[in-house]
Tab-separated table of C-alpha atoms and ligand atoms in Angstrom:
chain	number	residue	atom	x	y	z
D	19	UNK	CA	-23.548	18.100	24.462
D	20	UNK	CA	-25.313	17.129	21.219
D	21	UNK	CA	-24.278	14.014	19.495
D	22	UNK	CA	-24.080	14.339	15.939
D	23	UNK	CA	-23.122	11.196	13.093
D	24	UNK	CA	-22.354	11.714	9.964
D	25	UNK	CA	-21.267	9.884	6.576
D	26	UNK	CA	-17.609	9.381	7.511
D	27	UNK	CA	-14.945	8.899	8.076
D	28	UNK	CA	-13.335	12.273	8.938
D	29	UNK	CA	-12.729	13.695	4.904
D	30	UNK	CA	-15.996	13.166	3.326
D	31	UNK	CA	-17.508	16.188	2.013
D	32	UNK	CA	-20.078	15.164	4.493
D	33	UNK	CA	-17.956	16.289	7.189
D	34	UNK	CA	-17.669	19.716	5.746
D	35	UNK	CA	-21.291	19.800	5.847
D	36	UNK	CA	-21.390	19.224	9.441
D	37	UNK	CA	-18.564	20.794	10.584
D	38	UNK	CA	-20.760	24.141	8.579
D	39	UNK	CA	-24.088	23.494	10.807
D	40	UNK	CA	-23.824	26.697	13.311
D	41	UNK	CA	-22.941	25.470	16.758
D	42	UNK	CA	-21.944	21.538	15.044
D	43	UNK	CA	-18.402	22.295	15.844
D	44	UNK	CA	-19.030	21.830	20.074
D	45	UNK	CA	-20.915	19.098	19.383
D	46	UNK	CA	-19.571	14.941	19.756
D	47	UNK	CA	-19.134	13.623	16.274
D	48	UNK	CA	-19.306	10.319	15.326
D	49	UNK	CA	-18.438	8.586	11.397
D	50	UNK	CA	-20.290	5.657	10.242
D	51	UNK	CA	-19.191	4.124	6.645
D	52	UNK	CA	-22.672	4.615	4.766
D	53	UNK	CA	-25.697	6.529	4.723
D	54	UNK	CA	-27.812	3.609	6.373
D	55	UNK	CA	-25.784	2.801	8.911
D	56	UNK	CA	-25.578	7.161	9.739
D	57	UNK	CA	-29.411	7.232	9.795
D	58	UNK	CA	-29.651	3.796	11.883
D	59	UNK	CA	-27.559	5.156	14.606
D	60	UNK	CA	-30.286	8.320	14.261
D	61	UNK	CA	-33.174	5.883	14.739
D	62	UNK	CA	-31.564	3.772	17.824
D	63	UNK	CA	-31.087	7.152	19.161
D	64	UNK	CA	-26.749	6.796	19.749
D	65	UNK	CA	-27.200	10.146	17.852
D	66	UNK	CA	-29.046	13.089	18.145
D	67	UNK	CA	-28.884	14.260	14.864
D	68	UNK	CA	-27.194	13.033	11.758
D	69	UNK	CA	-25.666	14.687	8.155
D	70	UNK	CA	-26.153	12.653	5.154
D	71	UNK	CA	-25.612	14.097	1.408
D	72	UNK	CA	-29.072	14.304	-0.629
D	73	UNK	CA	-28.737	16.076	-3.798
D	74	UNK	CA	-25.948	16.909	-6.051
D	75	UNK	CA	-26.258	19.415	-8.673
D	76	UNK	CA	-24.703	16.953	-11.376
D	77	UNK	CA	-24.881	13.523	-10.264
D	78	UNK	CA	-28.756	14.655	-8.754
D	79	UNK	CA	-30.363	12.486	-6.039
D	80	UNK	CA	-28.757	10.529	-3.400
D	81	UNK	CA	-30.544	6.980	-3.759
D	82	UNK	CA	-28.750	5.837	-0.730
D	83	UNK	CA	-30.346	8.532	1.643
D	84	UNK	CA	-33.728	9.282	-0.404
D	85	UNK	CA	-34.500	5.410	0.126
D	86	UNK	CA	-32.880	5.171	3.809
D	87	UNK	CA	-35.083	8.271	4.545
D	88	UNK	CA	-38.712	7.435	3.400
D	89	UNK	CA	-38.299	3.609	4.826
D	90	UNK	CA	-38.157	2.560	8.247
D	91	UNK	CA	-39.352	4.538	11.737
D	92	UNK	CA	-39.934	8.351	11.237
D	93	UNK	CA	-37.089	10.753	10.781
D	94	UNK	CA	-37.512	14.232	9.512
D	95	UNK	CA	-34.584	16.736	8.541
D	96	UNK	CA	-34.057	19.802	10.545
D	97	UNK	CA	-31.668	21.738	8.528
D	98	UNK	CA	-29.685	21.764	5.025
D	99	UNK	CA	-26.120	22.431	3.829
D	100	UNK	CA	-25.025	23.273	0.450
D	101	UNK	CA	-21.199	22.472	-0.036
D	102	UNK	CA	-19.224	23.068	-3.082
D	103	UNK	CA	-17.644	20.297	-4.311
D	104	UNK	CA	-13.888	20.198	-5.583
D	105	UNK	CA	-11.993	17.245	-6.344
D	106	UNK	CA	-8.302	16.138	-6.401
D	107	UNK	CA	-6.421	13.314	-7.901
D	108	UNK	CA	-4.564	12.010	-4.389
D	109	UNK	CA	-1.448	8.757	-4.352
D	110	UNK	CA	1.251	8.021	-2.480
D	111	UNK	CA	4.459	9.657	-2.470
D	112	UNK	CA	6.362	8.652	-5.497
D	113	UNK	CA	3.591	8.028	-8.131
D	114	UNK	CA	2.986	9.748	-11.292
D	115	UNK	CA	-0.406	10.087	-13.291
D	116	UNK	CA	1.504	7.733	-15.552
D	117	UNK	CA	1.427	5.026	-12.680
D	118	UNK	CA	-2.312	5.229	-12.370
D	119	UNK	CA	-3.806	1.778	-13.586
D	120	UNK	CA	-7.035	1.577	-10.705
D	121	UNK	CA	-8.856	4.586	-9.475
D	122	UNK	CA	-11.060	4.121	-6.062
D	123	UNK	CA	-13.680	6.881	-5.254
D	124	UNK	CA	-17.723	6.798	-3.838
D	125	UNK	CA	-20.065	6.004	-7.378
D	126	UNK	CA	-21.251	9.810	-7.215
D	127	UNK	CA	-17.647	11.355	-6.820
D	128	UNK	CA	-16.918	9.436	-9.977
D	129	UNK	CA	-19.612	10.674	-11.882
D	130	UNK	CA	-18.428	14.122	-11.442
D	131	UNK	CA	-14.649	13.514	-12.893
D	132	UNK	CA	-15.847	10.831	-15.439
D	133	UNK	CA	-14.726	13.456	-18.519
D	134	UNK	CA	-11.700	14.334	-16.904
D	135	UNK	CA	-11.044	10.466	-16.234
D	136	UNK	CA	-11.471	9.909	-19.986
D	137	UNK	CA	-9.000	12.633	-21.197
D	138	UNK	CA	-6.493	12.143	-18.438
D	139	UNK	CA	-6.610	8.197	-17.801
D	140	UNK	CA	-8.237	6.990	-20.620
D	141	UNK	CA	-7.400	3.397	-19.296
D	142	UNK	CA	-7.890	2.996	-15.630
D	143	UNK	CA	-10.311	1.048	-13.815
D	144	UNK	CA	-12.821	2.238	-11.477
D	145	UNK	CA	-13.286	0.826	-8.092
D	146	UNK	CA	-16.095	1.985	-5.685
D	147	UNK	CA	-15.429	2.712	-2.391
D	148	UNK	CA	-18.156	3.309	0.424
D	149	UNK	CA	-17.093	7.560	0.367
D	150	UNK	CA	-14.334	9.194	-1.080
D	151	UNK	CA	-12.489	9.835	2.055
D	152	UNK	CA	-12.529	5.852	2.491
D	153	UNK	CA	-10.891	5.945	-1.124
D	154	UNK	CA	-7.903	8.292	0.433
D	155	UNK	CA	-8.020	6.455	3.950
D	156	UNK	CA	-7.371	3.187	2.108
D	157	UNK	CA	-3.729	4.760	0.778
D	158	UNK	CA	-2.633	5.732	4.168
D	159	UNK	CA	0.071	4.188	5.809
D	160	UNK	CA	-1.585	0.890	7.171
D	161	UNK	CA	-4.336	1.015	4.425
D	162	UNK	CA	-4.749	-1.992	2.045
D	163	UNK	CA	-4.222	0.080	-1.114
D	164	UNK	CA	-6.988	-1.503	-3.108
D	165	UNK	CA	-6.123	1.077	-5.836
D	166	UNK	CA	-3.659	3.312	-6.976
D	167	UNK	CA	-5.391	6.839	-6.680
D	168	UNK	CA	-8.124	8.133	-5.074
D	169	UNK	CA	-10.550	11.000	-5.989
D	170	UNK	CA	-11.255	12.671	-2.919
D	171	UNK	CA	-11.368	16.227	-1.160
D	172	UNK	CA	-8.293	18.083	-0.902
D	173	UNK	CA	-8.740	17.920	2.911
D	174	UNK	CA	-8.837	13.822	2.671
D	175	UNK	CA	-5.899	13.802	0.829
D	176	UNK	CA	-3.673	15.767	2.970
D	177	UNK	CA	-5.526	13.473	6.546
D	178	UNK	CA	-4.080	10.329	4.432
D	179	UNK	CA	-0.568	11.959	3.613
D	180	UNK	CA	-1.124	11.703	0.251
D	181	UNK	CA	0.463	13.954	-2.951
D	182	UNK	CA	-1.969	15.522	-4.920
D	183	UNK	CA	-1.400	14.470	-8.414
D	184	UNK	CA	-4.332	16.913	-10.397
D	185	UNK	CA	-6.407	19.484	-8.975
D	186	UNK	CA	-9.876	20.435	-9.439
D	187	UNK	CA	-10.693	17.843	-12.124
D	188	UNK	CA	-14.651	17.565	-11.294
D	189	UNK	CA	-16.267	18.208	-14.976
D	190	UNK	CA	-18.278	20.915	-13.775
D	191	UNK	CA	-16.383	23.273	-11.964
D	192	UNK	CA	-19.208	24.902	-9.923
D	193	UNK	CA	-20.366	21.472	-8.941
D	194	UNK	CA	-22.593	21.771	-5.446
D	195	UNK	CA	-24.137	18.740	-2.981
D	196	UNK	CA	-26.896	19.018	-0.806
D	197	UNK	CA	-26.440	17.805	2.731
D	198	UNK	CA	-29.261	17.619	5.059
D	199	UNK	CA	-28.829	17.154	8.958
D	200	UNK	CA	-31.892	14.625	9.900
D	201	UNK	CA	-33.357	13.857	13.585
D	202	UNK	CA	-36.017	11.734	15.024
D	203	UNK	CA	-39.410	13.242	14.657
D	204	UNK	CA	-39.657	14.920	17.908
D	205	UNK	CA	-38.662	18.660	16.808
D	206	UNK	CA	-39.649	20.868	13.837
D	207	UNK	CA	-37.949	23.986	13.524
D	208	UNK	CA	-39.799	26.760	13.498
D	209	UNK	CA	-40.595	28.969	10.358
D	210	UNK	CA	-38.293	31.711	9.025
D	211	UNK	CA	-40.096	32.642	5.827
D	212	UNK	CA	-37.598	30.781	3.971
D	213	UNK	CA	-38.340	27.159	4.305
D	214	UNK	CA	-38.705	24.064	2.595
D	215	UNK	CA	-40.728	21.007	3.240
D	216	UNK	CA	-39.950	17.438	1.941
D	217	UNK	CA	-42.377	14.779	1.533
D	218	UNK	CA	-42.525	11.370	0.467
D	219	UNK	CA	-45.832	10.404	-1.571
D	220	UNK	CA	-47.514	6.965	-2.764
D	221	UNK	CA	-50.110	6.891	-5.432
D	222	UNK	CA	-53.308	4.946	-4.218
D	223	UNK	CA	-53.199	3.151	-7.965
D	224	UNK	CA	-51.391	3.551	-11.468
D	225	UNK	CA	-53.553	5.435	-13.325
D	226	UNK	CA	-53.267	7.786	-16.178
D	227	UNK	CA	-52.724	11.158	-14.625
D	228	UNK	CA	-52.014	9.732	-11.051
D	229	UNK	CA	-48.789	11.684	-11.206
D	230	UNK	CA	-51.005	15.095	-12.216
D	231	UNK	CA	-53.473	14.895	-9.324
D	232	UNK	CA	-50.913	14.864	-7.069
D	233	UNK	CA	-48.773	17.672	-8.333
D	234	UNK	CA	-52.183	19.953	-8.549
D	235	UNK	CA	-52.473	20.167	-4.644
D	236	UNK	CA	-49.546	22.024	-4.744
D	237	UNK	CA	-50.220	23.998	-8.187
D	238	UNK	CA	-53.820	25.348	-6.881
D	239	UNK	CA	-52.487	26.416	-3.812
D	240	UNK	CA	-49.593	28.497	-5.579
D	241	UNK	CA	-46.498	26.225	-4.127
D	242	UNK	CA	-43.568	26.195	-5.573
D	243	UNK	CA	-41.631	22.672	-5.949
D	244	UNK	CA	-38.070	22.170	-5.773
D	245	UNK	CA	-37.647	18.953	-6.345
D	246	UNK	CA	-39.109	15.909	-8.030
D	247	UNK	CA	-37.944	12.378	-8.028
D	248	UNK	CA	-39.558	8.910	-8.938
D	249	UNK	CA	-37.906	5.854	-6.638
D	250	UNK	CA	-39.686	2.177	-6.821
D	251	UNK	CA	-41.546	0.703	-4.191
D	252	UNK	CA	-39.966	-1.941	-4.036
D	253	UNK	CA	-43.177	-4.213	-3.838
D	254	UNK	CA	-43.510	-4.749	-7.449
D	255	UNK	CA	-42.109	-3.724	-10.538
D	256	UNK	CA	-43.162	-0.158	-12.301
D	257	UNK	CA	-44.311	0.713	-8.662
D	258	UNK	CA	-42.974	4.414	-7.890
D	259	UNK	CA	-43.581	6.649	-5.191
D	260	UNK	CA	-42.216	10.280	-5.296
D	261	UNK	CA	-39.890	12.292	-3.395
D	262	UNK	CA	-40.933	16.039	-3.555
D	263	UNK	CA	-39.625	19.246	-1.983
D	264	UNK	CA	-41.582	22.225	-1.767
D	265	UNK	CA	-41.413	25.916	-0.450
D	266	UNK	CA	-42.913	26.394	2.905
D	267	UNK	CA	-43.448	25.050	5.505
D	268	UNK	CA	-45.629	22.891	7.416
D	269	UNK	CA	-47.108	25.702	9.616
D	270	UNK	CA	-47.795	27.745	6.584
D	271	UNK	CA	-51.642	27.806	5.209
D	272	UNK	CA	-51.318	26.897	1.798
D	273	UNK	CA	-48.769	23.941	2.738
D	274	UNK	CA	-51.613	22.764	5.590
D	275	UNK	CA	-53.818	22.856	2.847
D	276	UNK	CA	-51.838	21.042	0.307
D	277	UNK	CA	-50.715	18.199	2.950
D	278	UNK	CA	-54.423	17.408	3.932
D	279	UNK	CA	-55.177	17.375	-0.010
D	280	UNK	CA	-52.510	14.726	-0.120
D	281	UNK	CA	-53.250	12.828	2.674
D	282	UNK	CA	-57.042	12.501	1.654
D	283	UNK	CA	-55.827	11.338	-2.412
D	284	UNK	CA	-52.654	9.213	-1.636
D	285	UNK	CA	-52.540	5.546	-0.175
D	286	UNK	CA	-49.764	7.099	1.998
D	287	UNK	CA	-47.929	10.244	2.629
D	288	UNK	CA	-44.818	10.571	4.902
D	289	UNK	CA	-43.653	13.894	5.609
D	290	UNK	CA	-39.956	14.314	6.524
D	291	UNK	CA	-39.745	17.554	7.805
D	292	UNK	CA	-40.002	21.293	7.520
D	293	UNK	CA	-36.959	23.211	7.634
D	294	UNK	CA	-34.868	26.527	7.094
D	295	UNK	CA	-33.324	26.632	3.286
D	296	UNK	CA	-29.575	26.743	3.726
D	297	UNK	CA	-29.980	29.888	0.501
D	298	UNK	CA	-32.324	31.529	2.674
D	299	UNK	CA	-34.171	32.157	-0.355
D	300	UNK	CA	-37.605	33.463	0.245
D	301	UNK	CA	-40.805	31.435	-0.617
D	302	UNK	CA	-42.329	32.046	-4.299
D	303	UNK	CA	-46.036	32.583	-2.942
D	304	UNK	CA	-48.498	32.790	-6.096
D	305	UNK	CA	-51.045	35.651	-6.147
D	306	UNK	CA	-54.226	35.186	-3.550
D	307	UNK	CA	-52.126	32.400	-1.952
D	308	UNK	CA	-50.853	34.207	1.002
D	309	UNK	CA	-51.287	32.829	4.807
D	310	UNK	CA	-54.042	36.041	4.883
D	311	UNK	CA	-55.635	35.194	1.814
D	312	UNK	CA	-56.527	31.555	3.173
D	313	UNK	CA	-57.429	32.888	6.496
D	314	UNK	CA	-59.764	35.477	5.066
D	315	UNK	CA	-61.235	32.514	2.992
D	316	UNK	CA	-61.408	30.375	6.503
D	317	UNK	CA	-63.316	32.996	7.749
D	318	UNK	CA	-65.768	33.571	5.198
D	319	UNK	CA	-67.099	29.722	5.170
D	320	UNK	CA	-66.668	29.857	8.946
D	321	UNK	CA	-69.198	33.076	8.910
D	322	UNK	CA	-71.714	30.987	6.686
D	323	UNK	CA	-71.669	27.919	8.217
D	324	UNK	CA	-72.617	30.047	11.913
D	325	UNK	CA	-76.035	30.794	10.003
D	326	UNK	CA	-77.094	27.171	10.060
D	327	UNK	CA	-79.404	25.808	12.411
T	21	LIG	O1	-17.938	10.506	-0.144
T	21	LIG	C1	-18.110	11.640	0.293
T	21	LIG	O2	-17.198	12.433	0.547
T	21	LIG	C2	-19.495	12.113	0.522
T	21	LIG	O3	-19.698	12.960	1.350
T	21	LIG	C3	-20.580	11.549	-0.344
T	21	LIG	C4	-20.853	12.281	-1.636
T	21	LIG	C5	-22.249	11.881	-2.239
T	21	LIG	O4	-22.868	10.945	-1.770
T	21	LIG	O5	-22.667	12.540	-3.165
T	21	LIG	C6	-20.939	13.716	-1.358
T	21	LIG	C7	-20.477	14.651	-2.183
T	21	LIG	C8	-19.756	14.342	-3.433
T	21	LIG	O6	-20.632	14.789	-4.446
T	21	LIG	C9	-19.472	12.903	-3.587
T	21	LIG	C10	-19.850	11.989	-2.660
């Protein structure tokens, strides 16, 4: 039976994502309370696989997981999940929105209901929680009840017993977050024609268009990028690497071609996996980019260099 963790505890919209990955459902689950600890238990191997949210389409990247991901012993993601997002205003029996002086929820949750927050309860404080099913846990019977309402999924709500006090008060109702299920490096899935790749790349030195030279491997090859984001180094300040997704994948020609570009310009590259896009959208390939085209091309220089001595 496959083991799968995932950002818990049972609630999260986290769960949904897993509980969505075909065949997840006859699996053994397992919650841990943060992103690091879900992709530790991945790298000690007490998981097989593990779902951790990347990407939201408000809030954008997932610090958390983009840093957890591109540090540490090899992982690479297998799959994605896209999960749309709704939010409710959950207390315990007997409270009114009036009542609400402290609201607990996960830092990107909050983000999402900030403009509802400001109309609604002008005056509360916020209080982070680790996710925002820990925010609902918290008010069940037994819980501490650090605060007096969570912001949570419906389904967290209800696990905790709670009332729902407002419904669907993210700011932007068709609000989305990217999951993505991550293993250790010792299985890519194959292509499908509709994949993406994700790579983590470090600049050999500042210099003034660094950033450009890196981005062209994938421009002169006629790869489409999904995804761009700077995170520090952490070894000194104003040192970024960048997280990139791309179309294709790994076995494709113009991605081979593009990765050994990188690897020969970059200080480092660490790639994290090539995988089926949960949209199934196909892969923009730019004119004279095609898997043939480079082939033809291969075989071409291959048919000239036969000619010398
Ligand atoms: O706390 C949860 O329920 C999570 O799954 C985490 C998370 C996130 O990290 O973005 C996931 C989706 C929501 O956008 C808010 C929080």
């Amino acid at each position: 039976m496959t083991r799968y963790g995932y950002f818990g505890p049972a609630g999260t919209f986290t769960e949904m994502a897993l509980r969505a990955w075909p065949g997840a459902e006859e699996g053994e689950h397992t919650a841990y309370a943060s992103v690091d600890a879900t992709l530790a238990a991945v790298r000690a191997g007490e998981v097989d696989a593990a779902m951790v949210p990347i990407e939201n389409s408000v809030e954008g990247g997932v610090t958390a997981t983009l840093d957890a991901l591109a540090s540490g012993s090899p992982l690479v993601v297998i799959g994605e999940r896209l999960v749309k997002i709704r939010f409710v205003l959950a207390a315990r029996e007997g409270m009114a929105l009036a009542d609400i002086a402290t609201v607990g929820t996960h830092s990107h949750a909050w983000a999402q209901v900030r403009g509802w927050m400001g109309t609604h309860l002008p005056e509360a404080t916020y209080l982070p929680t680790l996710s925002t099913a820990s925010a609902a846990t918290d008010l069940a019977p037994g819980g501490e009840g650090r605060h007096d309402a969570a912001v949570c999924a419906p389904v967290a709500a209800a696990k905790a017993g709670l009332i729902v006090l407002a419904d669907d008060i993210g700011d932007i109702k068709r609000a989305v977050t990217r999951f993505v299920l991550v293993a250790r490096p010792n299985r890519i899935p194959a292509p499908t024609g509709a994949d993406k790749t994700t790579l983590v790349l470090y600049q050999r030195q500042d210099q003034a268009g660094g950033l450009l030279r890196l981005l062209d491997q994938f421009g002169t090859r006629g790869i489409n990028m999904t995804r761009l984001e700077s995170r520090p180094t952490r070894h000194s300040m104003g040192d970024y690497c960048f997280s990139v997704d791309i179309e294709g994948h790994v076995l494709d020609e113009r991605v081979g071609e593009a990765l050994t570009g990188l690897k020969r310009v970059c200080a480092d590259v660490v790639f994290l996996g090539s995988y089926a896009r949960a949209d199934q959208a196909r892969a923009h390939v730019a004119p004279y980019n095609s898997d043939d085209d480079f082939r033809a091309a291969g075989r071409w220089l291959a048919g000239i260099r036969d000619l010398v001595e």
